[in-house]
mmCIF file of C-alpha atoms in Angstrom:
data_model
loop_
_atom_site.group_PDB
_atom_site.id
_atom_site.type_symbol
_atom_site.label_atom_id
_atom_site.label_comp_id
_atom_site.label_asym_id
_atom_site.label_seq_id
_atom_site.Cartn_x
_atom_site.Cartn_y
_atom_site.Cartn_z
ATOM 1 C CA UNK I 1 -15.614 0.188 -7.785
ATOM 2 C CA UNK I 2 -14.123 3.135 -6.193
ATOM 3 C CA UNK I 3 -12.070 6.035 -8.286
ATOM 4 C CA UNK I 4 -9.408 7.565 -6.501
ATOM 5 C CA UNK I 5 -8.371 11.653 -7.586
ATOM 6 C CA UNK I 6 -5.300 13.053 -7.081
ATOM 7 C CA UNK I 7 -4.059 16.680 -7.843
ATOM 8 C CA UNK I 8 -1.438 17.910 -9.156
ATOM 9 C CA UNK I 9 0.451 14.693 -10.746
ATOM 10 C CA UNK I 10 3.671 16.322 -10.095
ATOM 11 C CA UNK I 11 4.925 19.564 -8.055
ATOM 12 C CA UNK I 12 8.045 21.043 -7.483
ATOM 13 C CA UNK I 13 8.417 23.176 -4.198
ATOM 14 C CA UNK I 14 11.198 25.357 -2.547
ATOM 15 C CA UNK I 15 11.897 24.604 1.011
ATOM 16 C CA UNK I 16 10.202 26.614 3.460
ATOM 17 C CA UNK I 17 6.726 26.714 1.262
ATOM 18 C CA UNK I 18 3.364 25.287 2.270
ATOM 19 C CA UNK I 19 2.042 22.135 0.468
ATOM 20 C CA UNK I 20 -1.689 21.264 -0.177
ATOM 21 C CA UNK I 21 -2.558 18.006 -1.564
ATOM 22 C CA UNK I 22 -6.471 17.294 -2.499
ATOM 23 C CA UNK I 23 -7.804 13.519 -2.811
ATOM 24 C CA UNK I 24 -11.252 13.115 -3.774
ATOM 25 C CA UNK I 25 -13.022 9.465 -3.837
ATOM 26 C CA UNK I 26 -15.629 8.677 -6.400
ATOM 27 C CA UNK I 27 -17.746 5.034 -6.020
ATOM 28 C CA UNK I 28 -18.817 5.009 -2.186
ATOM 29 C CA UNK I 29 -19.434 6.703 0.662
ATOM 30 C CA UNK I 30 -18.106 6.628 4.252
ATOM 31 C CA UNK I 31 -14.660 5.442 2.881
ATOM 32 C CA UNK I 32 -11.612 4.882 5.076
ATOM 33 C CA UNK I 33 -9.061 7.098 3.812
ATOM 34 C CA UNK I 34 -5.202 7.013 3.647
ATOM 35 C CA UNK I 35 -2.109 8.976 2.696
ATOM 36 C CA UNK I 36 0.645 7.294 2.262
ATOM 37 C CA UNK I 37 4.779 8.680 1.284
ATOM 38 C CA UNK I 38 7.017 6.606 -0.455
ATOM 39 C CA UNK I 39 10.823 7.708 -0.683
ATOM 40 C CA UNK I 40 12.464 6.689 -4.229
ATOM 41 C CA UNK I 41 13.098 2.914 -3.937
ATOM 42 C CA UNK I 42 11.486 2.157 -0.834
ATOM 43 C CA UNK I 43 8.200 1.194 0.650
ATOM 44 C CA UNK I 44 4.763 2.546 2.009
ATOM 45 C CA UNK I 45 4.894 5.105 4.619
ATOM 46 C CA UNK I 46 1.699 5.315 6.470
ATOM 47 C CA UNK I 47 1.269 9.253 7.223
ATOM 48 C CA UNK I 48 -2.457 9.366 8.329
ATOM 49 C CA UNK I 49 -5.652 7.727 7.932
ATOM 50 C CA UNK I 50 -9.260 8.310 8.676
ATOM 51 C CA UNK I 51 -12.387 6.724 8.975
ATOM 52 C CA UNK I 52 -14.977 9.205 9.268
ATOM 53 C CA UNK I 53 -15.516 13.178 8.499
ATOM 54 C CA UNK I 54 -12.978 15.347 11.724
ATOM 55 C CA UNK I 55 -11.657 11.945 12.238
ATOM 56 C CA UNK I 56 -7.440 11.755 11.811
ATOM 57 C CA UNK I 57 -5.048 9.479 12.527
ATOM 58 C CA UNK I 58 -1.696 10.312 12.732
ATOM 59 C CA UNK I 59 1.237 7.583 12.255
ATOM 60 C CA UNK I 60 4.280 9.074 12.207
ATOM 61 C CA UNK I 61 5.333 12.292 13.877
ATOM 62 C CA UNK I 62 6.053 15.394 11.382
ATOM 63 C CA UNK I 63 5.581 18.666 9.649
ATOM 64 C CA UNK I 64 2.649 17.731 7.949
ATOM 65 C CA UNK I 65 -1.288 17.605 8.858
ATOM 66 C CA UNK I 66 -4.317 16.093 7.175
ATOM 67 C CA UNK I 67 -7.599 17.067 7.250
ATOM 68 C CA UNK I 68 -11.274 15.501 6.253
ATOM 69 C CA UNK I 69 -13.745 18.152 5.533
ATOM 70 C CA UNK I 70 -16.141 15.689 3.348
ATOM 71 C CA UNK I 71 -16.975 12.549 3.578
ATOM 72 C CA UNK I 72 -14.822 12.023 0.361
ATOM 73 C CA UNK I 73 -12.241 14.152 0.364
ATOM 74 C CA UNK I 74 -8.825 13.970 2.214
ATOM 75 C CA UNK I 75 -6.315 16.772 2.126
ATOM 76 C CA UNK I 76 -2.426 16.689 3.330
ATOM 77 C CA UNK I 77 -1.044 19.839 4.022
ATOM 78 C CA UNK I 78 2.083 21.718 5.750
ATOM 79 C CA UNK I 79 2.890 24.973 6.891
ATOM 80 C CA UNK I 80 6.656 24.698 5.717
ATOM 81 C CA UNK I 81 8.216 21.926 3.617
ATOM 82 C CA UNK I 82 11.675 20.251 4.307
ATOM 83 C CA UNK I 83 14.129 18.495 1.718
ATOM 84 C CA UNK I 84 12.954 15.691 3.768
ATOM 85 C CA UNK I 85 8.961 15.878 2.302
ATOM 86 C CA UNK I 86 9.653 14.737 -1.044
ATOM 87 C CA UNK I 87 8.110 11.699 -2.219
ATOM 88 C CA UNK I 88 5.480 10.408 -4.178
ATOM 89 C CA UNK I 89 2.508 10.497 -2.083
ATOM 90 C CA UNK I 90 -0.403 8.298 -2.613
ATOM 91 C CA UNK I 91 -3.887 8.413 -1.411
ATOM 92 C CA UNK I 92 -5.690 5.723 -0.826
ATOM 93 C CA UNK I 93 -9.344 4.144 0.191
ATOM 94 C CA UNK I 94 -11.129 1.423 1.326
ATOM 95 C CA UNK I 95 -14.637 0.813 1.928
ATOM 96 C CA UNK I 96 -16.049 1.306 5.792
ATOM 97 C CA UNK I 97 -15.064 -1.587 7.878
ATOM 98 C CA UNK I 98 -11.810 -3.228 8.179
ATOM 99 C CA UNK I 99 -10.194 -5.667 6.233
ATOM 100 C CA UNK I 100 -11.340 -4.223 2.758
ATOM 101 C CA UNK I 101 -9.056 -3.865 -0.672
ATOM 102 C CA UNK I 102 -7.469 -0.690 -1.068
ATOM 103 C CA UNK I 103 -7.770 1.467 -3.660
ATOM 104 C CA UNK I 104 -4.809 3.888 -4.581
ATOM 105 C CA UNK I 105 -4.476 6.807 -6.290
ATOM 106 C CA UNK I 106 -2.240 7.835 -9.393
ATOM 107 C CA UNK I 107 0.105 9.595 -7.102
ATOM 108 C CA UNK I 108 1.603 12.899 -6.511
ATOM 109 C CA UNK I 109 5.622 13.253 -7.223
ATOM 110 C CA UNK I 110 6.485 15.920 -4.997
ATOM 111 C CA UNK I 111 10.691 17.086 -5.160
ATOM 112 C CA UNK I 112 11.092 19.990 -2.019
ATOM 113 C CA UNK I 113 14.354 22.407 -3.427
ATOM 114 C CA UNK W 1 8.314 -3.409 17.171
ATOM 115 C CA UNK W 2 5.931 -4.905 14.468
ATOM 116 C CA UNK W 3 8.077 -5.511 11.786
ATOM 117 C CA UNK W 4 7.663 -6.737 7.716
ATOM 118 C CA UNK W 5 10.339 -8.271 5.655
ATOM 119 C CA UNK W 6 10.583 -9.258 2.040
ATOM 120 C CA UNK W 7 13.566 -10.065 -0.496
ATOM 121 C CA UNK W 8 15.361 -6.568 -1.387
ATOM 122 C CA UNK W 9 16.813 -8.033 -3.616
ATOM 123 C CA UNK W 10 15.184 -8.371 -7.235
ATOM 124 C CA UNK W 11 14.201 -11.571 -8.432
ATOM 125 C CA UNK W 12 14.747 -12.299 -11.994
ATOM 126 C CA UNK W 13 12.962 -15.538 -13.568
ATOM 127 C CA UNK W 14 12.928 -16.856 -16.638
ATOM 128 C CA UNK W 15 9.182 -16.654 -18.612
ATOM 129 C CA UNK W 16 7.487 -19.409 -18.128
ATOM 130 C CA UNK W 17 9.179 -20.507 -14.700
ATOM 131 C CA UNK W 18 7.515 -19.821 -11.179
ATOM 132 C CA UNK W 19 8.204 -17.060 -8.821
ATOM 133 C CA UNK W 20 8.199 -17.377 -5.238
ATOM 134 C CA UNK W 21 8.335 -14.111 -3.337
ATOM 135 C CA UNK W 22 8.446 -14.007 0.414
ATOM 136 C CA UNK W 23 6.944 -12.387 3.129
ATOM 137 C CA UNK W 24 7.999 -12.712 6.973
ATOM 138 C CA UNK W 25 6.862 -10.674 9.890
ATOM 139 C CA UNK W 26 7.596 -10.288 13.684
ATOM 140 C CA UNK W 27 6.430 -9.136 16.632
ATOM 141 C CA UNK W 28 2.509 -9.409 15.723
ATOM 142 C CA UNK W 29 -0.024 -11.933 14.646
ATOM 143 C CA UNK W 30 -2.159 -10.853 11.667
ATOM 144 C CA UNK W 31 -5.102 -12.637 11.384
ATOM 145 C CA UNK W 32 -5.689 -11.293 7.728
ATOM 146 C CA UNK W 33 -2.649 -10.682 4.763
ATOM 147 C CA UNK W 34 -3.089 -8.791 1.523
ATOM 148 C CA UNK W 35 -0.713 -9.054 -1.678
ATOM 149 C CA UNK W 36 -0.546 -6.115 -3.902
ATOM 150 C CA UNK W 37 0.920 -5.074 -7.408
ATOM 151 C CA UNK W 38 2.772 -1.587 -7.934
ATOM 152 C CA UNK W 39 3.893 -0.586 -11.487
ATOM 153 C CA UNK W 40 7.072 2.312 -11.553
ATOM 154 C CA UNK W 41 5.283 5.358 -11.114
ATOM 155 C CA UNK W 42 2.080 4.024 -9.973
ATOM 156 C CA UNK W 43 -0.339 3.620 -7.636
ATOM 157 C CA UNK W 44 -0.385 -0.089 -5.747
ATOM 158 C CA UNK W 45 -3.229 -2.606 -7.065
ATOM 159 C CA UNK W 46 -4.889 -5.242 -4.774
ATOM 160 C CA UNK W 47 -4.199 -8.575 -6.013
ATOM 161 C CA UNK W 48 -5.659 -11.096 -3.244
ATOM 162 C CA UNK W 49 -6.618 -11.982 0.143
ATOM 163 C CA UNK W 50 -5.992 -14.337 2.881
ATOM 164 C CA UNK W 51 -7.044 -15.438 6.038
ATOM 165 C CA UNK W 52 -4.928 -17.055 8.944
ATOM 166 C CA UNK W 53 -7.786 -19.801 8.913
ATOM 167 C CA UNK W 54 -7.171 -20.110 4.976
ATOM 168 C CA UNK W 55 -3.659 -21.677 4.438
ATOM 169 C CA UNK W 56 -3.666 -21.464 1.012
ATOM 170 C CA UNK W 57 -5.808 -18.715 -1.793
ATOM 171 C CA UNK W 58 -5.722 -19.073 -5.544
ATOM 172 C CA UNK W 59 -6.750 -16.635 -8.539
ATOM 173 C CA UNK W 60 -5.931 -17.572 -11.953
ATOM 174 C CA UNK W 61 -1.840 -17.554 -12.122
ATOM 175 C CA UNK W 62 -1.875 -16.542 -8.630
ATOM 176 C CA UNK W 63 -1.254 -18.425 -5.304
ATOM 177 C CA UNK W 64 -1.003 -17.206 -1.920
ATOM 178 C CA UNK W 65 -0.013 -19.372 1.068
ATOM 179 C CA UNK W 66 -0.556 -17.919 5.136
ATOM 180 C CA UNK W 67 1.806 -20.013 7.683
ATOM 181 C CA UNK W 68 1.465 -18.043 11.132
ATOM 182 C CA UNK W 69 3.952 -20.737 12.831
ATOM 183 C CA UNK W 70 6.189 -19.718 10.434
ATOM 184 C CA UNK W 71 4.960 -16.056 10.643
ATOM 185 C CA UNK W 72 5.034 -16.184 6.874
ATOM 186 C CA UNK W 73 3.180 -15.736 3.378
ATOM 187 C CA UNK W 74 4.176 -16.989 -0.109
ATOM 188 C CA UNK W 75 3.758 -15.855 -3.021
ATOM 189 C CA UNK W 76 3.653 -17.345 -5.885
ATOM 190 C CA UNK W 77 3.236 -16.721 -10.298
ATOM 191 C CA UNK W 78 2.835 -19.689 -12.120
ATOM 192 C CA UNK W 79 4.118 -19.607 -15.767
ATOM 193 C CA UNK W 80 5.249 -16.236 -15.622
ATOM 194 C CA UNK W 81 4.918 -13.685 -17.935
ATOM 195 C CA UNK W 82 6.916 -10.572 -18.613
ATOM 196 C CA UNK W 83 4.003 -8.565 -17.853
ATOM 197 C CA UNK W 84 4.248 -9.989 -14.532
ATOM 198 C CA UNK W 85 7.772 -7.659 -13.876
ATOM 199 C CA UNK W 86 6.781 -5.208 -11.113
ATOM 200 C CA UNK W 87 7.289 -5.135 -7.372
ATOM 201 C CA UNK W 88 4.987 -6.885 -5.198
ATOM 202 C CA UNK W 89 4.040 -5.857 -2.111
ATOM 203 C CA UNK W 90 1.915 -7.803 0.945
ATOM 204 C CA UNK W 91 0.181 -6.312 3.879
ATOM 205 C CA UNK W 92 -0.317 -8.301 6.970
ATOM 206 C CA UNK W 93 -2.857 -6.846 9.247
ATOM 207 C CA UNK W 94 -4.380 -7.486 12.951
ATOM 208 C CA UNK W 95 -8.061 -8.075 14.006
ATOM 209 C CA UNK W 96 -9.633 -4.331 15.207
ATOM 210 C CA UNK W 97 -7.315 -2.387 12.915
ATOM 211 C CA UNK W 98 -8.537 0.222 10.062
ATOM 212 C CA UNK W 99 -4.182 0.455 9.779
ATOM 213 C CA UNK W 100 -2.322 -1.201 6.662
ATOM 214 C CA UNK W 101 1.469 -1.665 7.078
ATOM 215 C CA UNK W 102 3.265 -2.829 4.127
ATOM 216 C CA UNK W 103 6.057 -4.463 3.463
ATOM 217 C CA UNK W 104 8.889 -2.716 1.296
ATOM 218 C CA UNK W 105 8.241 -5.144 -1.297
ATOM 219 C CA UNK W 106 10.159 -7.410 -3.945
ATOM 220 C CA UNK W 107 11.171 -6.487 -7.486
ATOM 221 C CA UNK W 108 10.480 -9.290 -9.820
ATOM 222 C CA UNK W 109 11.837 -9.610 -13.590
ATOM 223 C CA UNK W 110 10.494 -11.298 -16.117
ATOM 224 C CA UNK W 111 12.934 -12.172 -18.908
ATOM 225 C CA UNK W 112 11.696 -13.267 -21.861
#
């Protein structure tokens, strides 16, 4: 099965600073790939997903970007962070197709100052 | 706009009863529906499956039902434990998508 990496567990940011966020997916290749936000209390926010290497979708308009330089890596970044970025953000995969399981991450609990 | 609703409410059940979580949508027609666990803190874990051809999908404790007249899923825990306390979470998805939308899930208590 697949093994999904997160880094760091938990960050805390001031407002204004950029944010890099590194998933790496262990268990298959040519994974779909997802990042998701989820505000205390409430549900999954889509933010982007991708099914190949370049390839990026974007679901919701915002201050952040992702990027897929490897087959099995997916990064979230932004320039400058708002109060409104914090979250815990999860990463997610599925195997190529549609229709698969998803596979999540431990998570990234990230609180913008 | 497509649109996912489950109890905000928590559900709290006695052990050994059988919870019944809900799932409704609008404004699409999934042809597939996913159920998933999420522990505080955690990362969600898939739990099952089902297709709109399949009306009804069992695992162990677990049953999931698909009604796309009523544009609805149930979910249910059969002699429930209180390991079973988390918030559930389902996923109904369209043919041709790679996108999962989920709902914002139900918070269900197990009291021993």
């Amino acid at each position: 099965s697949q093994t999904i990496h997160q880094w760091p567990a938990t960050l805390v940011q001031p407002v204004g600073s950029p944010l890099s966020l590194e998933c790496t997916v262990e268990g298959t290749s040519n994974p779909n790939l997802y990042w998701y936000r989820q505000a205390a209390g409430r549900g999954l926010q889509l933010l982007f997903y991708s099914v190949g290497i370049g390839q990026i979708s974007s679901e919701v308009p915002q201050n952040l970007s992702a990027s897929r330089p490897q087959d099995r890596q997916f990064i979230l970044s932004s320039k400058k962070l708002l109060l409104s970025d914090s979250g815990f953000y999860l990463c997610a995969a599925s195997l190529a197709g549609r229709y698969n399981e998803q596979f999540f991450g431990p998570g990234t609990r990230l609180t913008v100052l | 706009s497509q649109k996912i609703e489950q109890n905000s409410e928590a559900l709290n059940i006695q052990e050994g009863k059988t919870a019944t979580l809900t799932c409704n949508y609008t404004n699409y027609s999934p042809a597939y529906l996913q159920w998933y666990r999420q522990d505080p803190g955690r990362g969600p874990v898939f739990l099952l499956l089902i297709r709109e051809n399949e009306k009804e999908k069992r695992k162990e404790r677990l049953k999931v039902t698909f009604d796309t007249t009523l544009k609805q899923s149930l979910f249910h825990i059969t002699a429930s434990q209180p390991a079973d306390s988390a918030t559930y979470l389902c996923a109904p998805f369209t043919s041709g998508t790679y996108k999962y939308i989920f709902g914002t899930g139900t918070r269900l208590k197990v009291l021993a």
